[in-house]
Tab-separated table of C-alpha atoms in Angstrom:
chain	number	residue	atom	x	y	z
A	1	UNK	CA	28.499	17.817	-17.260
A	2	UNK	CA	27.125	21.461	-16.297
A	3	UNK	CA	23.476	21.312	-15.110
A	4	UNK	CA	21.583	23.828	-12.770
A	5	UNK	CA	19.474	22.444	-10.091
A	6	UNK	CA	16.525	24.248	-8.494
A	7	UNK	CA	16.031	23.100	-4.819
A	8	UNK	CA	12.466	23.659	-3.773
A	9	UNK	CA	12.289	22.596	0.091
A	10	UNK	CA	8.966	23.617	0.837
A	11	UNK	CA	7.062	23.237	3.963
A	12	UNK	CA	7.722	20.824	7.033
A	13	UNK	CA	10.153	18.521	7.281
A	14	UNK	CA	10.665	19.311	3.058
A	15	UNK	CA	12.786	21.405	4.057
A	16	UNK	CA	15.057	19.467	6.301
A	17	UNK	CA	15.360	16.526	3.647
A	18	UNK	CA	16.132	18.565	0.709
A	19	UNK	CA	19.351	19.637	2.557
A	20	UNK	CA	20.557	16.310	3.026
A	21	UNK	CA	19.242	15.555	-1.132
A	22	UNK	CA	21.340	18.317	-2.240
A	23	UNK	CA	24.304	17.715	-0.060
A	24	UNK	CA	24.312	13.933	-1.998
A	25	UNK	CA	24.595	15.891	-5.139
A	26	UNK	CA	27.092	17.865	-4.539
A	27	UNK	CA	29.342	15.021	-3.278
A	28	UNK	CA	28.342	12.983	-6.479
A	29	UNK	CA	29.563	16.628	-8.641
A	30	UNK	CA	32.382	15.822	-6.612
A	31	UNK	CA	33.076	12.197	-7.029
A	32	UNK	CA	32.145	12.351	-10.834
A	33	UNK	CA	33.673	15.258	-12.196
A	34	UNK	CA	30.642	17.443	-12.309
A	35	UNK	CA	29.558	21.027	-12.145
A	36	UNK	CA	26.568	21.251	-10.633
A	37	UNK	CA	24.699	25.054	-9.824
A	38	UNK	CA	22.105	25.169	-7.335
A	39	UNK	CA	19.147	27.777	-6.349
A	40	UNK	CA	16.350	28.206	-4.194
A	41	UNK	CA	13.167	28.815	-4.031
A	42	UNK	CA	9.502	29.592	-2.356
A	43	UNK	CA	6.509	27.336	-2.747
A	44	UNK	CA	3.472	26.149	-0.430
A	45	UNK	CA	2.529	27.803	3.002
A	46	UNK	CA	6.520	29.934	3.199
A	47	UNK	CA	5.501	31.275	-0.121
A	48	UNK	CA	1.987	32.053	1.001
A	49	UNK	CA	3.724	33.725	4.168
A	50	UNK	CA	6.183	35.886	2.137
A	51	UNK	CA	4.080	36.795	-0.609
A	52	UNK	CA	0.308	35.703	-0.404
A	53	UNK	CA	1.030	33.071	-3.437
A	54	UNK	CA	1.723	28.730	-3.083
A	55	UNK	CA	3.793	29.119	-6.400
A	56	UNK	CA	5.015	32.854	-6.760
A	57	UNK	CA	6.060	33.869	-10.174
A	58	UNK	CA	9.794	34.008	-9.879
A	59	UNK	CA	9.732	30.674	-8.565
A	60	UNK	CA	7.728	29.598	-10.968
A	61	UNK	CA	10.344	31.379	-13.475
A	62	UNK	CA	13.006	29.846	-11.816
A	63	UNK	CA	11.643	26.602	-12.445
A	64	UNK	CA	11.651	27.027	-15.922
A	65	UNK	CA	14.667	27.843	-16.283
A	66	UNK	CA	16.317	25.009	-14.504
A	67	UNK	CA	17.538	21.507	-15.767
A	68	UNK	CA	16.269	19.270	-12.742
A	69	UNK	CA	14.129	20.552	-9.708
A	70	UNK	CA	14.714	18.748	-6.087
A	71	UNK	CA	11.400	19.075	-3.899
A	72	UNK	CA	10.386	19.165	-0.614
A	73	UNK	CA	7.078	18.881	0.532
A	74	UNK	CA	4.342	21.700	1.001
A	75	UNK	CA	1.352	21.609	3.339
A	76	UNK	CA	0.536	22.389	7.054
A	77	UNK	CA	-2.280	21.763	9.594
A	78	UNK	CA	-3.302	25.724	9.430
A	79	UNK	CA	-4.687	24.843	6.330
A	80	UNK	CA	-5.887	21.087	7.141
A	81	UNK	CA	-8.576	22.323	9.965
A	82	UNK	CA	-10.250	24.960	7.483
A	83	UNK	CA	-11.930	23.915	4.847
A	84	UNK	CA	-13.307	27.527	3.561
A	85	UNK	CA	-9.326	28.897	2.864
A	86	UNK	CA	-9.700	30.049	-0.047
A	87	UNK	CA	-5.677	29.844	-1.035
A	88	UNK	CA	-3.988	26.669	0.062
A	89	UNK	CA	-0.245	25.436	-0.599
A	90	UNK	CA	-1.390	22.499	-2.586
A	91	UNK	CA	-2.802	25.025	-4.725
A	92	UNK	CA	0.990	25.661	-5.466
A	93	UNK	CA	1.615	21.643	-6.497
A	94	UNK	CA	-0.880	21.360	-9.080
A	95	UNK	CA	-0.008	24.598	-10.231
A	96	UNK	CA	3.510	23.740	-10.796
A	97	UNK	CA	2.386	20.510	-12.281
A	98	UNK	CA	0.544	22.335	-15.027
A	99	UNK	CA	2.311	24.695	-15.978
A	100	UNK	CA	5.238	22.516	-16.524
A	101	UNK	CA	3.317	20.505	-18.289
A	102	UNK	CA	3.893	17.413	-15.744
A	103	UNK	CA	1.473	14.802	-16.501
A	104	UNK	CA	3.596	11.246	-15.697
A	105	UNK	CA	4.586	10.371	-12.134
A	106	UNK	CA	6.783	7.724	-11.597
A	107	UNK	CA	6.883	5.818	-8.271
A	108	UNK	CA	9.118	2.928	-8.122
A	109	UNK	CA	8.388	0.901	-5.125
A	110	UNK	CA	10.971	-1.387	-4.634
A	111	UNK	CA	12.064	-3.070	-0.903
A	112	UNK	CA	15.619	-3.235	0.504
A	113	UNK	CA	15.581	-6.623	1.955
A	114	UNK	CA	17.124	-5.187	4.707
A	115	UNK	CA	13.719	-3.594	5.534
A	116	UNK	CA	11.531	-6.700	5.723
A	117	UNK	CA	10.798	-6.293	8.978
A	118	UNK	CA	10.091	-2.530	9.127
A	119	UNK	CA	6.705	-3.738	6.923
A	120	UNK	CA	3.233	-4.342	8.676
A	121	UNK	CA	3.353	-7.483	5.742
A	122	UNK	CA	4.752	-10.873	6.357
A	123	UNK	CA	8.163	-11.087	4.939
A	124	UNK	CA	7.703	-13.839	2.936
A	125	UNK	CA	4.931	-12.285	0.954
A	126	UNK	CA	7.258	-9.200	0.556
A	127	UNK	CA	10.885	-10.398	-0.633
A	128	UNK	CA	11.234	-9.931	-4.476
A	129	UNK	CA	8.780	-7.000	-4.359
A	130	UNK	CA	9.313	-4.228	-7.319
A	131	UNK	CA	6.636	-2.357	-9.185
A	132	UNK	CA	6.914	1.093	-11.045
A	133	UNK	CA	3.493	2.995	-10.516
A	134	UNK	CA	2.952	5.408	-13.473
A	135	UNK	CA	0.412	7.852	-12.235
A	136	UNK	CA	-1.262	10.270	-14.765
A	137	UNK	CA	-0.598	13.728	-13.360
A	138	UNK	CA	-2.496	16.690	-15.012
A	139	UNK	CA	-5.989	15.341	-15.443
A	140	UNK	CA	-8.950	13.502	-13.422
A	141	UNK	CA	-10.986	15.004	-10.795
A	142	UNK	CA	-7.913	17.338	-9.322
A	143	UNK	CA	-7.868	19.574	-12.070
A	144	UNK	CA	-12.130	19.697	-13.112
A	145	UNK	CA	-14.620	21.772	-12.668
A	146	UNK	CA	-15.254	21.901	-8.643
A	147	UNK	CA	-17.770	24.099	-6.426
A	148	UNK	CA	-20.581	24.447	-4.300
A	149	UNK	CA	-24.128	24.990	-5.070
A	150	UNK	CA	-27.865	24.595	-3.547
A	151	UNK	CA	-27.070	27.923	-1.041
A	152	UNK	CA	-23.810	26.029	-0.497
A	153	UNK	CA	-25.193	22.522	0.794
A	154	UNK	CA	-23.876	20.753	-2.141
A	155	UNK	CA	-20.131	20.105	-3.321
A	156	UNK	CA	-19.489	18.749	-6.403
A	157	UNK	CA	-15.523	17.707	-8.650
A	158	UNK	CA	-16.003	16.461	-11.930
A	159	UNK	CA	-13.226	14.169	-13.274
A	160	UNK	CA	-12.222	14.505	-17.073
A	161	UNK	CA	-9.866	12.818	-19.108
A	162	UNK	CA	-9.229	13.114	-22.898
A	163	UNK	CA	-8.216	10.350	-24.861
A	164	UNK	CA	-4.878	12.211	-25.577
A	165	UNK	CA	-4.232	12.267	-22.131
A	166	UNK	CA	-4.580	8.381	-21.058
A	167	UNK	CA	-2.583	7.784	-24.371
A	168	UNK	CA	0.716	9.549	-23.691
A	169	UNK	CA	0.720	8.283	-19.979
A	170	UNK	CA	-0.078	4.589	-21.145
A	171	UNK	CA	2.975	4.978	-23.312
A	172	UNK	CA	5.241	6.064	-21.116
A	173	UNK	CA	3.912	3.053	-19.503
A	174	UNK	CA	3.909	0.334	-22.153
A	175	UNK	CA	7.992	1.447	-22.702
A	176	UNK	CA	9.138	1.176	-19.318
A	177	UNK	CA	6.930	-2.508	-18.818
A	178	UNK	CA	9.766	-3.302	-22.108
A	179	UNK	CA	12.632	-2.395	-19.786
A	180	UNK	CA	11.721	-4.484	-16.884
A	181	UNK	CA	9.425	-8.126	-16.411
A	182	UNK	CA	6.916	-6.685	-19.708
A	183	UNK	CA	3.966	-6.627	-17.674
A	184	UNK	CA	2.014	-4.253	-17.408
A	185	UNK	CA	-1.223	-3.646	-14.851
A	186	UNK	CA	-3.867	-0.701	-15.834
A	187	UNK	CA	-5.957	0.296	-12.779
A	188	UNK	CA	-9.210	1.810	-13.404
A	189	UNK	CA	-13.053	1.386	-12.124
A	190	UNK	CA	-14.854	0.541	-15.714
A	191	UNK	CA	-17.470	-0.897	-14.498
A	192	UNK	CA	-18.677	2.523	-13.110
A	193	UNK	CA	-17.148	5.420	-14.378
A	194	UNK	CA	-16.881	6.502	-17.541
A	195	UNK	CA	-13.678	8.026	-17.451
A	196	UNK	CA	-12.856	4.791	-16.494
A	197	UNK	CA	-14.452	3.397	-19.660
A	198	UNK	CA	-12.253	5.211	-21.971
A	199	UNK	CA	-9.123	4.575	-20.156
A	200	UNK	CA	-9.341	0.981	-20.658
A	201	UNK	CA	-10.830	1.246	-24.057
A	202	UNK	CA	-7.380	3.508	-24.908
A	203	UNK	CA	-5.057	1.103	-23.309
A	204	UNK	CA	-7.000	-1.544	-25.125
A	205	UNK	CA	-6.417	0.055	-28.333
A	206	UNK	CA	-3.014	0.571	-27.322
A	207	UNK	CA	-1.909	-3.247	-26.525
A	208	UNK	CA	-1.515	-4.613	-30.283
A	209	UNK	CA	1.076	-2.053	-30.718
A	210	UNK	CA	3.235	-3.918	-28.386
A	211	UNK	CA	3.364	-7.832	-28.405
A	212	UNK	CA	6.003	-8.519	-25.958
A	213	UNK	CA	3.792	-6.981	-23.098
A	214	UNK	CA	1.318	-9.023	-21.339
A	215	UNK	CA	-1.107	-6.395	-20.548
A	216	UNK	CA	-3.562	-6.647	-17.536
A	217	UNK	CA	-6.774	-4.885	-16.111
A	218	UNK	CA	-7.705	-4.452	-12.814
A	219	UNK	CA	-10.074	-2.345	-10.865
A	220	UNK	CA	-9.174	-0.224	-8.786
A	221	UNK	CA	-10.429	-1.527	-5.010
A	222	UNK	CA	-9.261	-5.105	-6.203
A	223	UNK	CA	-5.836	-3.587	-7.046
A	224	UNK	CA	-5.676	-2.332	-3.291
A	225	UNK	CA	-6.325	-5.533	-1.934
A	226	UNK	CA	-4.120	-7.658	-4.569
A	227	UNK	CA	-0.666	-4.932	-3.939
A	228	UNK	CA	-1.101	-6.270	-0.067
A	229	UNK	CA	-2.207	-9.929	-0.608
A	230	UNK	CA	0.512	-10.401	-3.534
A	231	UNK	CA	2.460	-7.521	-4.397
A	232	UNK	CA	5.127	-9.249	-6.457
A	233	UNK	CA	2.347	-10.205	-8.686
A	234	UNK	CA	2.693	-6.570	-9.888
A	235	UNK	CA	5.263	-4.907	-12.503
A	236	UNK	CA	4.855	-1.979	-14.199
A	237	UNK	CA	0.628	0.008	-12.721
A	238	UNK	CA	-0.981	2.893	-14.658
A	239	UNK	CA	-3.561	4.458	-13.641
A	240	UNK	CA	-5.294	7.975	-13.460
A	241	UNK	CA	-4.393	10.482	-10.425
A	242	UNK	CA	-6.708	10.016	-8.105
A	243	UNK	CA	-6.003	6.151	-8.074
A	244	UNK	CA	-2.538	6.309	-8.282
A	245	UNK	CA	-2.299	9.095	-5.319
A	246	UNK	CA	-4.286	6.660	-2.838
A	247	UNK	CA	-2.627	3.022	-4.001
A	248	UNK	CA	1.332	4.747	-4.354
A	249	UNK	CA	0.617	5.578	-0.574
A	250	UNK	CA	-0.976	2.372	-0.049
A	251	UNK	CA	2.563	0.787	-1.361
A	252	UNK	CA	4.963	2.601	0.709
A	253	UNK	CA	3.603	-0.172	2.986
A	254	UNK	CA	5.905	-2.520	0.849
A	255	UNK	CA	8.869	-0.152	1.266
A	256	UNK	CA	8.569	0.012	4.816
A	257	UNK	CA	7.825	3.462	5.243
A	258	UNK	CA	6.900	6.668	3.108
A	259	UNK	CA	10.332	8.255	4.390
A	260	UNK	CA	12.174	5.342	1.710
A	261	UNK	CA	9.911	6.364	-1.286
A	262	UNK	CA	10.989	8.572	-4.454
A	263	UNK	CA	8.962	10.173	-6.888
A	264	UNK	CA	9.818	11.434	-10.578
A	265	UNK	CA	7.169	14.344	-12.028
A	266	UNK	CA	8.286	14.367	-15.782
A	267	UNK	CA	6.650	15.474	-19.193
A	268	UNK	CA	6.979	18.263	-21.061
A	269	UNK	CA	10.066	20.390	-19.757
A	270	UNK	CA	11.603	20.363	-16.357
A	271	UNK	CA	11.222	16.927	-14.427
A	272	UNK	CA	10.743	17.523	-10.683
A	273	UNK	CA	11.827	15.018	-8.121
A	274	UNK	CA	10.282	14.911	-4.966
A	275	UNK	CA	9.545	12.034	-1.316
A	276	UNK	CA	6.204	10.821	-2.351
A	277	UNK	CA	5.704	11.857	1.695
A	278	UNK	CA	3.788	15.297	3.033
A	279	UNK	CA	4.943	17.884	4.771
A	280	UNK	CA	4.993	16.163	8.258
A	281	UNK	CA	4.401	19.149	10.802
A	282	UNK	CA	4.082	16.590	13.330
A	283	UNK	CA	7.548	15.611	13.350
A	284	UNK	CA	9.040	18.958	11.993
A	285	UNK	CA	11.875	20.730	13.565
A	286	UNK	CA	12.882	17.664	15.750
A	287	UNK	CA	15.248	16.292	13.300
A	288	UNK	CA	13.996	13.198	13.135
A	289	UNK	CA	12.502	13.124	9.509
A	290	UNK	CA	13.843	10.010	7.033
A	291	UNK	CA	16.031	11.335	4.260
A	292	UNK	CA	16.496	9.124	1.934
A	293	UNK	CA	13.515	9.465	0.340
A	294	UNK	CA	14.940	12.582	-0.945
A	295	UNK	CA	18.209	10.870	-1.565
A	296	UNK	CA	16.424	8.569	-3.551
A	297	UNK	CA	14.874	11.021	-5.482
A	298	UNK	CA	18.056	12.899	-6.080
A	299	UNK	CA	19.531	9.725	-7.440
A	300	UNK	CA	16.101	9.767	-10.163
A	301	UNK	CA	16.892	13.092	-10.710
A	302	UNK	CA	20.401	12.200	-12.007
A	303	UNK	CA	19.226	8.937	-14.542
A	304	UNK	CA	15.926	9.983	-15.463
A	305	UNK	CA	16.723	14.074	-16.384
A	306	UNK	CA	20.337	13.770	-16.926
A	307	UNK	CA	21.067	10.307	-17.649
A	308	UNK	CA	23.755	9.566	-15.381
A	309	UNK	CA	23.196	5.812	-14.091
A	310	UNK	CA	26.156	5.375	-12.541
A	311	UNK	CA	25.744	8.106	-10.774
A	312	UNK	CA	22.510	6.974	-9.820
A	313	UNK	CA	23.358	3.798	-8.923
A	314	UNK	CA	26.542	5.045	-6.384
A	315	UNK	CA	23.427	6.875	-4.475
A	316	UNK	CA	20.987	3.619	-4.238
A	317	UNK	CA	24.323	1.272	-3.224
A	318	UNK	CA	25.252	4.067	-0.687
A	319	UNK	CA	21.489	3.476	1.031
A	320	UNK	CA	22.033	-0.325	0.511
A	321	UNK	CA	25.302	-0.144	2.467
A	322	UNK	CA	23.847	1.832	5.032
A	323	UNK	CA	20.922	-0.098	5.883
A	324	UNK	CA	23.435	-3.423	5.398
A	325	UNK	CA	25.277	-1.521	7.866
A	326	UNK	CA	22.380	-1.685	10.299
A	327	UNK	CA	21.500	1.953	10.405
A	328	UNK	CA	18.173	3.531	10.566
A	329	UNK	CA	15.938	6.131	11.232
A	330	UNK	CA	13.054	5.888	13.761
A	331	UNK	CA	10.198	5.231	10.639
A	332	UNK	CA	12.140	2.152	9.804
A	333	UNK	CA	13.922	0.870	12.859
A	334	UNK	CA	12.148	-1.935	15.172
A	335	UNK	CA	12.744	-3.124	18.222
A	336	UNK	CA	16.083	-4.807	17.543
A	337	UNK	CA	17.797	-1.785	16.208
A	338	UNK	CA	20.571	-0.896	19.001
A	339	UNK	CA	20.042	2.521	20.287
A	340	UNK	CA	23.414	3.923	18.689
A	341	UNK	CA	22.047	2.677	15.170
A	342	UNK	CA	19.012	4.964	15.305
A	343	UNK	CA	19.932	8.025	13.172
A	344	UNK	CA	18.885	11.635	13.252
A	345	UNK	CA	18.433	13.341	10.168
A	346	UNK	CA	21.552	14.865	10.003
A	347	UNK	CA	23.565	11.552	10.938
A	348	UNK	CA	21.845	9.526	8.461
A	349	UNK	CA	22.839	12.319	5.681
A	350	UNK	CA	26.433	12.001	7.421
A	351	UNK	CA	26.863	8.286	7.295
A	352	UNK	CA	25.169	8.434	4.328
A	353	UNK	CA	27.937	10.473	2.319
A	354	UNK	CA	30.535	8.444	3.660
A	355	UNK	CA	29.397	5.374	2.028
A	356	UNK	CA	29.417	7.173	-1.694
């Protein structure tokens, strides 16, 4: 197979985790017969830097004409401490996002039993865990009106959401609930929002069309407390982008850590596969960042836009043998990890290749 891969690094530590992503796929070209292409290019506060813009036009070109797109991260504290910027690297994300016409993320969040113990949550209540979050993407209160009024005193975001645009997400939803336990939890917060309201009144209208799926509602801050309480309760979530953003990062909780958590943007064109984790300027530059997150995502990348699952696979049993193995980074090691298990970036992208 001959596909071209855009690698996207970003800001932060995205940058040192897309290198170990893209060195997986090159070994899995390797391994599998495969000629992949790679390029590069600009997006968040570097492209702001270089040329004043979160998502330039040539990468934004280059983006379209790629097959897959590996992602970093973007963000960074300049930009966290003042509110008034007027240009921002997230600017860049939900840019991208639109344009490509991205409006399902998919989160699976499922636990390596090795990694029981790197979880704040009992064990027991954790074991068996594995949910796919479908968040909608392109809509809700990220992409409405938003400003300031009253001489500035008063903020406002409006969320909006078209019928068309719950439908297509709960779709994507419904189908994937048929591939796994056919359940299937919608999130939303009817009894106060009337976006809400005709969310659930889509899905609703939706459910007949497929028997097989035992369809659930919940709202949203009782779907928060249920994915700690019980999280194996839970199979296939939708919900809309705000709640999806907050309760995908509330799950990583199940996982262990953020730094084991891939992300698939897909919809109408180039899918974009990205850690579900920020930029990290805290830990950046030390080398002490989690990969395989972005190896995870890679290994998306290769079922979900080119539909190679054994591919796939040979990346998620190479992190399976490596945490059998006793390896880990500092995010997910505890205090019975030996010292000479603890990885470094690099290392863990090392051991990592060894095992594929």
């Amino acid at each position: 197979m001959k596909k071209h891969i855009l690698i996207v690094p970003g800001d932060g530590i995205g940058q040192e985790v897309t290198e170990v992503g893209k060195a997986v796929l090159v070994k899995i070209a390797e391994k599998f017969g495969h000629e992949f292409t790679y390029d590069e290019a600009l997006m968040g506060h570097v492209a702001i830097e270089a040329t004043g813009n979160p998502l330039p036009d040539e990468t934004l070109e280059k983006m379209r004409n790629s097959d897959a797109i590996l992602f970093g991260a973007v963000g960074h504290p300049k930009y966290d401490n003042d509110p008034t910027a007027k240009v921002r690297p997230e600017q860049g994300l939900l840019k991208m996002r639109k344009e490509l016409g991205l409006y399902a993320n998919l989160r699976p969040i499922k636990l390596f039993d090795e990694l029981l113990g790197a979880s704040s949550i009992r064990p027991e209540i954790l074991k068996g865990s594995d949910i796919l979050f479908f968040r909608e993407l392109t809509g809700d209160i990220y992409f409405g009106e938003k400003g300031r009024k009253n001489d500035n005193n008063t903020a406002y975001d409006i969320a909006e959401y078209s019928r068309y645009e719950v439908e297509r997400i709960a779709r994507k939803a419904f189908e994937a609930a048929r591939t796994r336990g056919k359940r299937l939890c919608s999130v939303d917060k009817a009894n106060v929002l009337e976006t809400s309201r005709l969310w659930r009144e889509v899905v609703q209208a939706l459910a007949p069309e497929y028997p097989d799926i035992t369809v659930e509602h919940q709202f949203v801050d009782a779907a928060a407390m249920m994915l700690i309480k019980d999280p194996k309760r839970f199979d296939v979530v939708v919900t809309a982008n705000l709640f999806g953003d907050i309760l995908t990062d509330e799950a990583s909780q199940i996982a262990g850590s953020m730094g084991m958590l891939a992300s698939a943007s897909v919809g109408d064109s180039t899918g974009v596969y990205e850690p579900i984790h920020g930029s990290a300027h805290d830990i950046t530059g030390k080398g002490v960042a989690n990969p395989l997150a972005s190896v995870l995502s890679a290994a998306l990348l290769l079922d979900i836009s080119f539909g190679l699952k054994e591919e796939s696979e040979a990346i998620i049993s190479a992190v399976d043998k490596l945490l059998k193995d006793g390896f880990r980074t500092r995010d997910i090691a505890d205090v019975t990890t030996p010292a000479d298990k603890i990885l470094n970036t690099q290392q863990a992208g090392e051991e990592l290749l060894k095992r594929i």
